[in-house]
């Protein structure tokens, strides 16, 4: 029977302990995140909160020079989506700094949090299905 690698296990436990100790600070940092994006034509600005909710939307009055409600709606949607991507990127950077370094040891299940963090709500069912097909779960 193979002996456990105590140093590796101790390292994981230390990482988890550090993550728990920093949880309140990490939560505060994440709650302060805002994602911002501008449309390609710079006529629309969207700002979202840490969970992707729209908190500010600016529409330049010049959009009314060529009225097209479908184009305006599409531009708003893509701008908001880009703002959500910005917020998700910032959140991921914070989480990567504080999560245990070796999450792949299988101690908490084979989990891929990146799928959750990088997927838009509209795309999440498809991403979750692909994640399951790839053999990953979201906690046992």
mmCIF file of C-alpha atoms in Angstrom:
data_model
loop_
_atom_site.group_PDB
_atom_site.id
_atom_site.type_symbol
_atom_site.label_atom_id
_atom_site.label_comp_id
_atom_site.label_asym_id
_atom_site.label_seq_id
_atom_site.Cartn_x
_atom_site.Cartn_y
_atom_site.Cartn_z
ATOM 1 C CA UNK A 1 0.000 0.000 0.000
ATOM 2 C CA UNK A 2 1.298 3.416 -0.971
ATOM 3 C CA UNK A 3 1.953 5.955 1.783
ATOM 4 C CA UNK A 4 0.047 9.237 1.603
ATOM 5 C CA UNK A 5 2.001 12.293 0.527
ATOM 6 C CA UNK A 6 1.623 14.168 3.786
ATOM 7 C CA UNK A 7 3.400 17.281 2.558
ATOM 8 C CA UNK A 8 0.977 17.598 -0.369
ATOM 9 C CA UNK A 9 -2.025 17.043 1.891
ATOM 10 C CA UNK A 10 -0.668 19.574 4.408
ATOM 11 C CA UNK A 11 -0.208 22.092 1.583
ATOM 12 C CA UNK A 12 -3.825 21.689 0.489
ATOM 13 C CA UNK A 13 -5.035 22.046 4.086
ATOM 14 C CA UNK A 14 -2.934 25.210 4.527
ATOM 15 C CA UNK A 15 -4.349 26.648 1.287
ATOM 16 C CA UNK A 16 -7.907 25.887 2.402
ATOM 17 C CA UNK A 17 -7.267 27.424 5.815
ATOM 18 C CA UNK A 18 -5.903 30.593 4.180
ATOM 19 C CA UNK A 19 -8.924 30.738 1.860
ATOM 20 C CA UNK A 20 -11.310 30.504 4.815
ATOM 21 C CA UNK A 21 -9.417 33.195 6.742
ATOM 22 C CA UNK A 22 -9.620 35.562 3.762
ATOM 23 C CA UNK A 23 -13.275 34.837 2.911
ATOM 24 C CA UNK A 24 -14.730 38.077 4.309
ATOM 25 C CA UNK A 25 -12.158 40.234 2.553
ATOM 26 C CA UNK A 26 -12.611 38.307 -0.690
ATOM 27 C CA UNK A 27 -16.395 38.696 -0.482
ATOM 28 C CA UNK A 28 -16.016 42.450 0.024
ATOM 29 C CA UNK A 29 -13.684 42.751 -2.958
ATOM 30 C CA UNK A 30 -16.075 40.831 -5.173
ATOM 31 C CA UNK A 31 -19.097 42.864 -4.040
ATOM 32 C CA UNK A 32 -17.303 46.079 -5.095
ATOM 33 C CA UNK A 33 -16.712 44.922 -8.667
ATOM 34 C CA UNK A 34 -18.335 46.735 -11.551
ATOM 35 C CA UNK A 35 -17.973 45.788 -15.191
ATOM 36 C CA UNK A 36 -18.076 48.514 -17.820
ATOM 37 C CA UNK A 37 -18.320 48.380 -21.605
ATOM 38 C CA UNK A 38 -18.980 50.723 -24.508
ATOM 39 C CA UNK A 39 -20.653 49.810 -27.780
ATOM 40 C CA UNK A 40 -18.459 49.755 -30.887
ATOM 41 C CA UNK A 41 -19.847 53.125 -31.980
ATOM 42 C CA UNK A 42 -19.353 54.544 -28.440
ATOM 43 C CA UNK A 43 -23.036 55.555 -28.258
ATOM 44 C CA UNK A 44 -23.969 53.107 -25.487
ATOM 45 C CA UNK A 45 -22.277 52.553 -22.142
ATOM 46 C CA UNK A 46 -23.299 49.753 -19.784
ATOM 47 C CA UNK A 47 -22.210 49.217 -16.189
ATOM 48 C CA UNK A 48 -23.065 46.016 -14.318
ATOM 49 C CA UNK A 49 -22.607 44.925 -10.731
ATOM 50 C CA UNK A 50 -20.657 41.936 -9.455
ATOM 51 C CA UNK A 51 -23.432 39.474 -10.330
ATOM 52 C CA UNK A 52 -24.036 40.958 -13.771
ATOM 53 C CA UNK A 53 -27.096 43.082 -12.975
ATOM 54 C CA UNK A 54 -27.353 46.245 -15.020
ATOM 55 C CA UNK A 55 -26.768 49.228 -12.721
ATOM 56 C CA UNK A 56 -26.181 51.966 -15.269
ATOM 57 C CA UNK A 57 -27.056 52.439 -18.923
ATOM 58 C CA UNK A 58 -26.148 55.508 -20.935
ATOM 59 C CA UNK A 59 -27.511 56.018 -24.423
ATOM 60 C CA UNK A 60 -26.147 58.903 -26.442
ATOM 61 C CA UNK A 61 -28.977 60.926 -28.060
ATOM 62 C CA UNK A 62 -27.229 60.539 -31.424
ATOM 63 C CA UNK A 63 -28.749 57.036 -31.669
ATOM 64 C CA UNK A 64 -32.020 58.723 -32.630
ATOM 65 C CA UNK A 65 -30.498 60.169 -35.818
ATOM 66 C CA UNK A 66 -31.006 56.820 -37.514
ATOM 67 C CA UNK A 67 -33.844 55.147 -35.618
ATOM 68 C CA UNK A 68 -33.671 51.381 -35.711
ATOM 69 C CA UNK A 69 -35.089 49.706 -32.627
ATOM 70 C CA UNK A 70 -33.733 46.259 -33.477
ATOM 71 C CA UNK A 71 -30.195 47.551 -34.025
ATOM 72 C CA UNK A 72 -30.408 49.573 -30.821
ATOM 73 C CA UNK A 73 -31.608 46.554 -28.848
ATOM 74 C CA UNK A 74 -28.826 44.379 -30.302
ATOM 75 C CA UNK A 75 -26.231 47.014 -29.477
ATOM 76 C CA UNK A 76 -27.511 47.331 -25.909
ATOM 77 C CA UNK A 77 -27.473 43.551 -25.458
ATOM 78 C CA UNK A 78 -23.917 43.133 -26.781
ATOM 79 C CA UNK A 79 -22.670 46.067 -24.697
ATOM 80 C CA UNK A 80 -24.245 44.685 -21.521
ATOM 81 C CA UNK A 81 -22.793 41.267 -22.323
ATOM 82 C CA UNK A 82 -19.329 42.813 -22.683
ATOM 83 C CA UNK A 83 -19.767 44.574 -19.328
ATOM 84 C CA UNK A 84 -20.715 41.250 -17.714
ATOM 85 C CA UNK A 85 -17.591 39.667 -19.230
ATOM 86 C CA UNK A 86 -15.544 42.484 -17.690
ATOM 87 C CA UNK A 87 -17.093 41.899 -14.243
ATOM 88 C CA UNK A 88 -16.601 38.124 -14.565
ATOM 89 C CA UNK A 89 -12.955 38.591 -15.521
ATOM 90 C CA UNK A 90 -12.350 40.732 -12.445
ATOM 91 C CA UNK A 91 -14.142 38.228 -10.206
ATOM 92 C CA UNK A 92 -12.147 35.346 -11.652
ATOM 93 C CA UNK A 93 -8.890 37.193 -10.985
ATOM 94 C CA UNK A 94 -9.834 37.695 -7.330
ATOM 95 C CA UNK A 95 -10.991 34.102 -6.893
ATOM 96 C CA UNK A 96 -7.856 32.691 -8.547
ATOM 97 C CA UNK A 97 -5.701 34.594 -6.041
ATOM 98 C CA UNK A 98 -7.472 33.163 -2.993
ATOM 99 C CA UNK A 99 -8.571 29.664 -3.986
ATOM 100 C CA UNK A 100 -6.340 26.731 -3.100
ATOM 101 C CA UNK A 101 -3.555 26.315 -5.636
ATOM 102 C CA UNK A 102 -4.228 22.642 -6.368
ATOM 103 C CA UNK A 103 -7.964 22.274 -6.781
ATOM 104 C CA UNK A 104 -7.426 19.226 -9.005
ATOM 105 C CA UNK A 105 -6.630 16.764 -6.217
ATOM 106 C CA UNK A 106 -10.207 15.561 -6.142
ATOM 107 C CA UNK A 107 -10.774 16.396 -2.483
ATOM 108 C CA UNK A 108 -13.915 18.403 -3.197
ATOM 109 C CA UNK A 109 -15.063 16.626 -6.306
ATOM 110 C CA UNK A 110 -14.069 17.212 -9.878
ATOM 111 C CA UNK A 111 -15.290 20.784 -10.269
ATOM 112 C CA UNK A 112 -14.869 23.362 -13.002
ATOM 113 C CA UNK A 113 -15.876 26.756 -11.624
ATOM 114 C CA UNK A 114 -14.511 28.493 -14.709
ATOM 115 C CA UNK A 115 -17.530 27.284 -16.679
ATOM 116 C CA UNK A 116 -19.820 29.097 -14.254
ATOM 117 C CA UNK A 117 -17.724 32.237 -14.200
ATOM 118 C CA UNK A 118 -17.222 32.486 -17.948
ATOM 119 C CA UNK A 119 -20.733 31.660 -19.117
ATOM 120 C CA UNK A 120 -23.523 34.142 -19.608
ATOM 121 C CA UNK A 121 -26.873 33.219 -18.103
ATOM 122 C CA UNK A 122 -28.361 32.677 -21.559
ATOM 123 C CA UNK A 123 -25.577 30.206 -22.403
ATOM 124 C CA UNK A 124 -25.362 28.465 -19.021
ATOM 125 C CA UNK A 125 -27.605 25.435 -19.734
ATOM 126 C CA UNK A 126 -25.495 24.565 -22.792
ATOM 127 C CA UNK A 127 -22.241 25.127 -20.875
ATOM 128 C CA UNK A 128 -23.411 22.969 -17.967
ATOM 129 C CA UNK A 129 -24.375 20.161 -20.336
ATOM 130 C CA UNK A 130 -20.999 20.287 -22.090
ATOM 131 C CA UNK A 131 -19.238 20.359 -18.718
ATOM 132 C CA UNK A 132 -21.112 17.204 -17.644
ATOM 133 C CA UNK A 133 -20.307 15.497 -20.956
ATOM 134 C CA UNK A 134 -16.619 16.316 -20.392
ATOM 135 C CA UNK A 135 -16.792 14.439 -17.080
ATOM 136 C CA UNK A 136 -16.865 17.452 -14.779
ATOM 137 C CA UNK A 137 -19.474 18.077 -12.129
ATOM 138 C CA UNK A 138 -20.399 20.905 -9.828
ATOM 139 C CA UNK A 139 -19.729 19.193 -6.531
ATOM 140 C CA UNK A 140 -20.700 15.617 -5.762
#
